[in-house]
Amino acid sequence: MSLLEILTYPDPRLKTISAPVTEFDAKLQAFLIDLENTMRAGPGGVGIAAPQVGCFQRIVLLDVSSKPKIKHHGNLVLINPEITQWEGFEIGREGCMSVPDYTGNVIRAQYLHLMAQDQHGIQHEYDMEGFEARAIQHELDHLDGLLFIDRLVSRRHDLFRRKVYVSIQTQPHLSSEKAIDR
Ligand code: NI
């Protein structure tokens, strides 16, 4: 199993607009395995976008099923994802493997309709809400070169430094923030 290196802010490559996937070949399938392992190795680990590991293609993995009492679609491979409808908005706390030291309050749509291909190129549609909808909006931003810190209304009021209570060497994933890590 190989883990891929995560690009972190302010790496300028994170601003890249990713290209659509056109080949659903063995190379893609192998990349998806490495990408999933990398997502699950991270703190939180509910989602990852290919550009976070330096692959500038429109690929997102999402699995919010570990969160209690929320509606979700399980473990999703979302290729060339597109949001076609949005409804409502709410503010919520987000974190990101590419912005490891901070969390932030971001306004996102509450409900959305998503179209995406799976790993074989077959088109699917999803109605998402709440946490899962927030997560996909966050990941889709990565495909367009945006981070959650680009969405803050006010850096002064909506950006929070993570407070690590235990030494980083002994507890790399322990943090006081119950934030979403994506
Ligand atoms: Ni992220």
XYZ file of C-alpha atoms and ligand atoms in Angstrom:
183
model
C 0.000 0.000 0.000
C 1.412 3.356 -0.857
C 0.439 6.638 0.683
C 0.586 9.736 -1.469
C 2.104 13.011 -0.337
C -0.445 15.711 0.546
C 0.214 19.183 -0.833
C -0.296 21.822 1.834
C -1.062 25.547 1.770
C 0.523 27.754 0.445
C 1.717 25.347 -2.270
C 0.712 27.161 -5.496
C -0.219 23.859 -7.166
C -3.346 23.781 -4.962
C -4.668 26.648 -7.124
C -4.662 24.479 -10.257
C -7.978 23.884 -12.032
C -8.164 20.134 -12.586
C -8.989 18.517 -15.922
C -11.853 16.074 -16.584
C -11.076 12.357 -16.465
C -11.416 10.730 -19.893
C -9.696 7.344 -19.417
C -11.244 4.838 -16.990
C -8.295 2.480 -17.257
C -6.151 0.311 -14.974
C -3.956 3.287 -14.139
C -7.007 5.122 -12.766
C -8.077 2.093 -10.694
C -4.585 1.819 -9.161
C -4.555 5.547 -8.384
C -7.969 5.293 -6.681
C -6.622 2.633 -4.293
C -3.642 4.800 -3.316
C -5.909 7.831 -2.967
C -8.328 5.984 -0.666
C -5.477 4.689 1.509
C -4.143 8.236 1.757
C -7.586 9.570 2.728
C -8.091 6.931 5.422
C -4.601 7.493 6.844
C -5.360 11.174 7.454
C -7.029 12.596 10.566
C -10.801 12.575 10.101
C -10.398 11.109 6.655
C -13.910 11.675 5.271
C -12.893 12.962 1.863
C -10.037 13.732 -0.478
C -9.626 15.323 -3.898
C -6.969 14.195 -6.404
C -5.262 17.614 -6.685
C -4.412 17.388 -2.967
C -1.888 14.696 -3.947
C -0.690 16.521 -7.060
C -2.938 14.725 -9.578
C -4.846 17.456 -11.379
C -7.840 15.445 -12.496
C -11.487 15.779 -11.437
C -11.557 12.917 -8.923
C -13.055 13.002 -5.405
C -13.432 10.286 -2.789
C -16.011 10.774 -0.063
C -17.072 8.579 2.827
C -18.884 10.279 5.689
C -20.460 7.027 6.925
C -18.387 7.116 10.141
C -20.338 10.181 11.339
C -23.261 9.221 13.560
C -26.894 10.101 12.768
C -26.469 11.692 9.362
C -27.863 10.853 5.938
C -25.196 9.650 3.526
C -24.499 7.482 0.480
C -21.620 5.446 1.931
C -18.230 5.179 0.261
C -18.272 7.165 -2.990
C -15.920 7.462 -5.945
C -16.959 10.685 -7.684
C -15.364 11.357 -11.054
C -16.093 14.522 -13.017
C -18.598 15.560 -10.307
C -20.971 18.434 -10.965
C -23.468 20.093 -8.655
C -26.595 20.904 -10.657
C -28.916 22.262 -7.931
C -28.376 23.993 -4.595
C -30.834 24.860 -1.801
C -30.530 26.637 1.534
C -27.352 27.619 3.279
C -25.738 27.124 6.656
C -22.461 27.894 8.347
C -20.250 25.048 9.581
C -16.704 24.311 10.723
C -14.311 22.751 8.220
C -10.784 21.437 8.234
C -8.589 20.140 5.446
C -5.541 17.892 5.152
C -4.020 20.615 2.948
C -4.506 23.238 5.695
C -3.421 21.160 8.700
C -3.058 23.898 11.317
C -6.431 25.628 10.997
C -10.172 25.143 10.895
C -12.687 27.669 9.621
C -16.370 28.574 9.460
C -17.675 28.313 5.915
C -21.126 28.969 4.421
C -22.331 26.102 2.225
C -25.580 24.975 0.606
C -27.642 22.602 2.824
C -29.087 20.503 0.014
C -27.760 19.754 -3.435
C -28.138 17.536 -6.452
C -24.908 15.989 -7.703
C -24.059 14.193 -10.928
C -20.839 12.184 -11.116
C -19.308 9.175 -12.816
C -18.021 6.178 -10.875
C -14.658 4.433 -11.364
C -16.019 2.662 -14.455
C -17.352 5.824 -16.083
C -21.003 5.127 -15.294
C -23.037 8.254 -14.507
C -24.898 8.483 -11.167
C -27.051 11.123 -9.486
C -27.236 11.910 -5.777
C -29.383 14.100 -3.556
C -27.192 15.139 -0.650
C -27.797 17.147 2.500
C -26.097 18.391 5.626
C -22.623 17.073 6.413
C -22.303 15.021 3.224
C -23.396 18.001 1.100
C -20.866 20.216 2.896
C -18.125 17.644 2.346
C -18.695 17.380 -1.405
C -18.804 21.165 -1.795
C -15.443 21.340 0.016
C -13.924 18.622 -2.201
C -15.315 20.110 -5.418
C -13.613 23.384 -4.521
C -10.263 21.561 -4.581
C -10.930 20.642 -8.233
C -11.298 24.351 -8.998
C -8.195 25.440 -7.091
C -10.034 26.719 -4.005
C -9.449 25.985 -0.312
C -11.897 26.579 2.541
C -9.769 29.536 3.639
C -10.709 31.215 0.336
C -14.398 31.002 1.393
C -14.160 32.649 4.819
C -16.250 35.791 5.244
C -13.667 37.104 7.729
C -10.254 35.602 8.441
C -10.242 37.458 11.747
C -13.499 35.936 13.009
C -13.860 32.672 11.107
C -10.355 31.152 11.108
C -9.214 29.097 14.100
C -5.792 27.677 14.886
C -5.993 24.040 15.929
C -5.100 23.547 19.561
C -2.986 20.439 19.974
C -3.083 19.348 23.592
C -0.540 16.547 23.384
C 2.891 16.681 21.812
C 2.776 16.239 18.044
C 5.426 13.492 18.188
C 3.315 11.211 20.381
C -0.248 11.994 19.227
C -0.170 13.243 15.636
C -3.944 13.125 15.177
C -5.154 14.492 18.483
C -6.698 17.900 18.278
C -9.159 19.806 20.418
C -11.295 20.769 17.446
C -14.090 18.438 16.468
C -13.716 19.695 12.929
C -14.360 17.976 9.651
C -11.071 16.852 8.171
C -11.132 16.765 4.434
Ni -9.743 19.780 1.783
